[in-house]
Each structure stands twice: as structure tokens, then as C-alpha cells.
Amino acid sequence: MDKRIVIPAVLIIIIIAITGFGFASGLFSSQGGESGGPAGGSKVVLQGEGSTFIYPQIQAWSEEIRKTYPWMTINYNPTGSGAGQSAFIKGVVDFAGSDTPLPLEVWASLEGNVIQMPVIIGMLAIVYNIPG
């Protein structure tokens, strides 16, 4: 896999880990487990849900990240953007993939505890059948 693709994925996972539960809660430590993993040598499992469009890319990134960080597992359930946003807002998952950003009023209500960033770009093709 091209390292230019893996870098954004690693950046996303690091941001999730730091802002969601990482250094702030003491989960990660420079004195941690294998390969700089979590303190105590435990495993880290990140749960994600949402966009079906991004699912193949998340799977590819997850596999590459697992090769470098064997103590980290990323589970992603492609339930659709709306379901992913809802699960994230309810605190059921650590991250959500969505085809659209959170509505401004929802994002503001989360009091700055959410980082939204584009991670993949897709193209839309409109196909039309003209008789004759």
C-alpha cells in the first residue's frame, strides 16, 4: 500500500486516540507495552460506524495500521452516514464516517469535543440513457 495513503489514516487514529481517550486518560504512555502501545500492554480497540462509501478505505487503512501497531484494532461498521452520526453523538462509537459534516447546530452542541475532517474524496457520475 502506498505510504501516502497510510499517513492520513495514522493521523486520524492518533487524533482519535489523543482527543477521545488517549494521552488525557493515561491510556498511552512512553513506558507502555509493545511497540509503544498502551500502558500495561493491553489492546486498543477503536469502534467506528457510518458511511458505506468510506468502508473499503477504512478497511485498507485498518489492515495497514494493524501491521505497524499490532496492539491496535479498528472495527468499522458501514451502517450509513446518518446512523454513524447518531451513534457518535450518543457516544456508542469512537469515530464516525459520514458523507456530510455534522449540521452546524449539532456540532456546536458538542462543545468543541469533535474534530471533523475530510479523509477521502469521491466522484459522482450521472448516467442517463437517451433513446436512439
Short mmCIF file of C-alpha atoms in Angstrom, two decimals:
data_model
loop_
_atom_site.label_atom_id
_atom_site.label_comp_id
_atom_site.label_asym_id
_atom_site.label_seq_id
_atom_site.Cartn_x
_atom_site.Cartn_y
_atom_site.Cartn_z
CA MET A 1 0.00 0.00 0.00
CA ASP A 2 1.20 3.50 -0.78
CA LYS A 3 2.51 5.25 2.35
CA ARG A 4 0.80 8.48 1.22
CA ILE A 5 -2.50 6.71 1.91
CA VAL A 6 -1.45 5.25 5.26
CA ILE A 7 -0.27 8.60 6.66
CA PRO A 8 -3.77 10.19 6.77
CA ALA A 9 -5.14 7.07 8.42
CA VAL A 10 -2.44 7.08 11.09
CA LEU A 11 -3.04 10.79 11.65
CA ILE A 12 -6.77 10.18 12.12
CA ILE A 13 -6.16 7.35 14.58
CA ILE A 14 -3.68 9.45 16.54
CA ILE A 15 -6.14 12.34 16.72
CA ILE A 16 -8.92 10.00 17.84
CA ALA A 17 -6.68 8.41 20.43
CA ILE A 18 -5.45 11.72 21.85
CA THR A 19 -8.73 13.61 21.83
CA GLY A 20 -11.03 10.71 22.62
CA PHE A 21 -9.29 8.76 25.33
CA GLY A 22 -5.55 8.65 24.70
CA PHE A 23 -2.95 10.70 26.49
CA ALA A 24 -5.53 12.64 28.50
CA SER A 25 -6.69 9.49 30.28
CA GLY A 26 -3.24 7.91 30.53
CA LEU A 27 -4.06 5.07 28.13
CA PHE A 28 -0.93 5.70 26.08
CA SER A 29 2.42 6.05 27.72
CA SER A 30 6.00 6.25 26.54
CA GLN A 31 6.60 3.50 29.12
CA GLY A 32 3.75 1.44 27.63
CA GLY A 33 3.53 -2.02 26.18
CA GLU A 34 4.85 -3.48 22.94
CA SER A 35 5.84 -1.12 20.13
CA GLY A 36 4.96 1.94 22.19
CA GLY A 37 1.48 0.60 22.75
CA PRO A 38 -0.85 1.27 25.60
CA ALA A 39 0.36 1.19 29.19
CA GLY A 40 0.20 -2.28 30.69
CA GLY A 41 0.49 -3.98 27.29
CA SER A 42 -3.29 -4.05 26.77
CA LYS A 43 -5.00 -3.83 23.41
CA VAL A 44 -6.70 -0.76 21.96
CA VAL A 45 -9.92 -1.24 20.04
CA LEU A 46 -11.45 1.72 18.22
CA GLN A 47 -15.08 1.36 17.22
CA GLY A 48 -16.35 3.29 14.20
CA GLU A 49 -19.59 3.39 12.28
CA GLY A 50 -21.15 5.26 9.40
CA SER A 51 -20.65 5.86 5.70
CA THR A 52 -20.68 2.84 3.44
CA PHE A 53 -18.71 4.80 0.82
CA ILE A 54 -15.60 5.06 3.00
CA TYR A 55 -15.78 1.46 4.27
CA PRO A 56 -13.32 -0.12 1.78
CA GLN A 57 -10.75 2.58 2.52
CA ILE A 58 -11.17 2.28 6.30
CA GLN A 59 -10.67 -1.49 5.95
CA ALA A 60 -7.47 -0.99 3.95
CA TRP A 61 -6.14 1.56 6.44
CA SER A 62 -7.05 -0.70 9.36
CA GLU A 63 -5.08 -3.59 7.90
CA GLU A 64 -2.01 -1.41 7.33
CA ILE A 65 -2.22 0.13 10.79
CA ARG A 66 -2.53 -3.33 12.35
CA LYS A 67 0.74 -4.36 10.65
CA THR A 68 2.59 -1.46 12.26
CA TYR A 69 0.67 -1.37 15.56
CA PRO A 70 -0.37 -4.97 16.30
CA TRP A 71 -1.91 -3.93 19.63
CA MET A 72 -4.45 -1.67 17.86
CA THR A 73 -7.68 -2.89 16.25
CA ILE A 74 -10.07 -0.70 14.31
CA ASN A 75 -13.60 -2.01 13.85
CA TYR A 76 -15.83 -0.16 11.42
CA ASN A 77 -19.49 -0.94 10.77
CA PRO A 78 -20.81 0.53 7.47
CA THR A 79 -24.34 1.40 8.63
CA GLY A 80 -24.76 4.64 6.69
CA SER A 81 -23.85 8.24 7.43
CA GLY A 82 -26.93 9.09 9.48
CA ALA A 83 -26.61 6.02 11.68
CA GLY A 84 -22.90 6.72 12.18
CA GLN A 85 -23.52 10.32 13.19
CA SER A 86 -26.25 9.22 15.60
CA ALA A 87 -24.07 6.52 17.20
CA PHE A 88 -21.21 9.01 17.57
CA ILE A 89 -23.41 11.68 19.15
CA LYS A 90 -24.79 9.09 21.61
CA GLY A 91 -21.21 8.04 22.49
CA VAL A 92 -21.66 4.49 21.23
CA VAL A 93 -18.64 4.67 18.88
CA ASP A 94 -15.25 6.40 18.98
CA PHE A 95 -15.50 7.82 15.47
CA ALA A 96 -17.96 8.06 12.62
CA GLY A 97 -17.62 8.26 8.87
CA SER A 98 -20.12 10.50 7.14
CA ASP A 99 -20.67 11.71 3.60
CA THR A 100 -21.66 15.12 5.01
CA PRO A 101 -20.41 17.05 8.02
CA LEU A 102 -22.48 17.29 11.17
CA PRO A 103 -25.08 20.05 10.99
CA LEU A 104 -23.62 23.24 12.49
CA GLU A 105 -26.06 23.31 15.42
CA VAL A 106 -25.27 19.67 16.33
CA TRP A 107 -21.54 20.26 16.02
CA ALA A 108 -21.78 23.38 18.21
CA SER A 109 -23.79 21.47 20.83
CA LEU A 110 -20.91 19.02 21.24
CA GLU A 111 -18.91 21.90 22.76
CA GLY A 112 -15.77 21.61 20.65
CA ASN A 113 -15.15 17.95 21.52
CA VAL A 114 -15.43 16.89 17.88
CA ILE A 115 -12.92 17.18 15.07
CA GLN A 116 -14.36 16.96 11.57
CA MET A 117 -12.04 16.48 8.62
CA PRO A 118 -12.26 15.16 5.09
CA VAL A 119 -10.41 11.86 4.72
CA ILE A 120 -11.43 10.66 1.28
CA ILE A 121 -12.70 12.25 -1.90
CA GLY A 122 -15.12 10.55 -4.26
CA MET A 123 -16.55 11.27 -7.66
CA LEU A 124 -20.16 11.17 -8.66
CA ALA A 125 -21.14 10.17 -12.19
CA ILE A 126 -24.56 10.89 -13.58
CA VAL A 127 -25.58 8.43 -16.26
CA TYR A 128 -28.58 8.96 -18.49
CA ASN A 129 -29.96 6.74 -21.21
CA ILE A 130 -31.07 8.75 -24.26
CA PRO A 131 -33.26 6.65 -26.54
CA GLY A 132 -31.88 6.18 -30.04
#
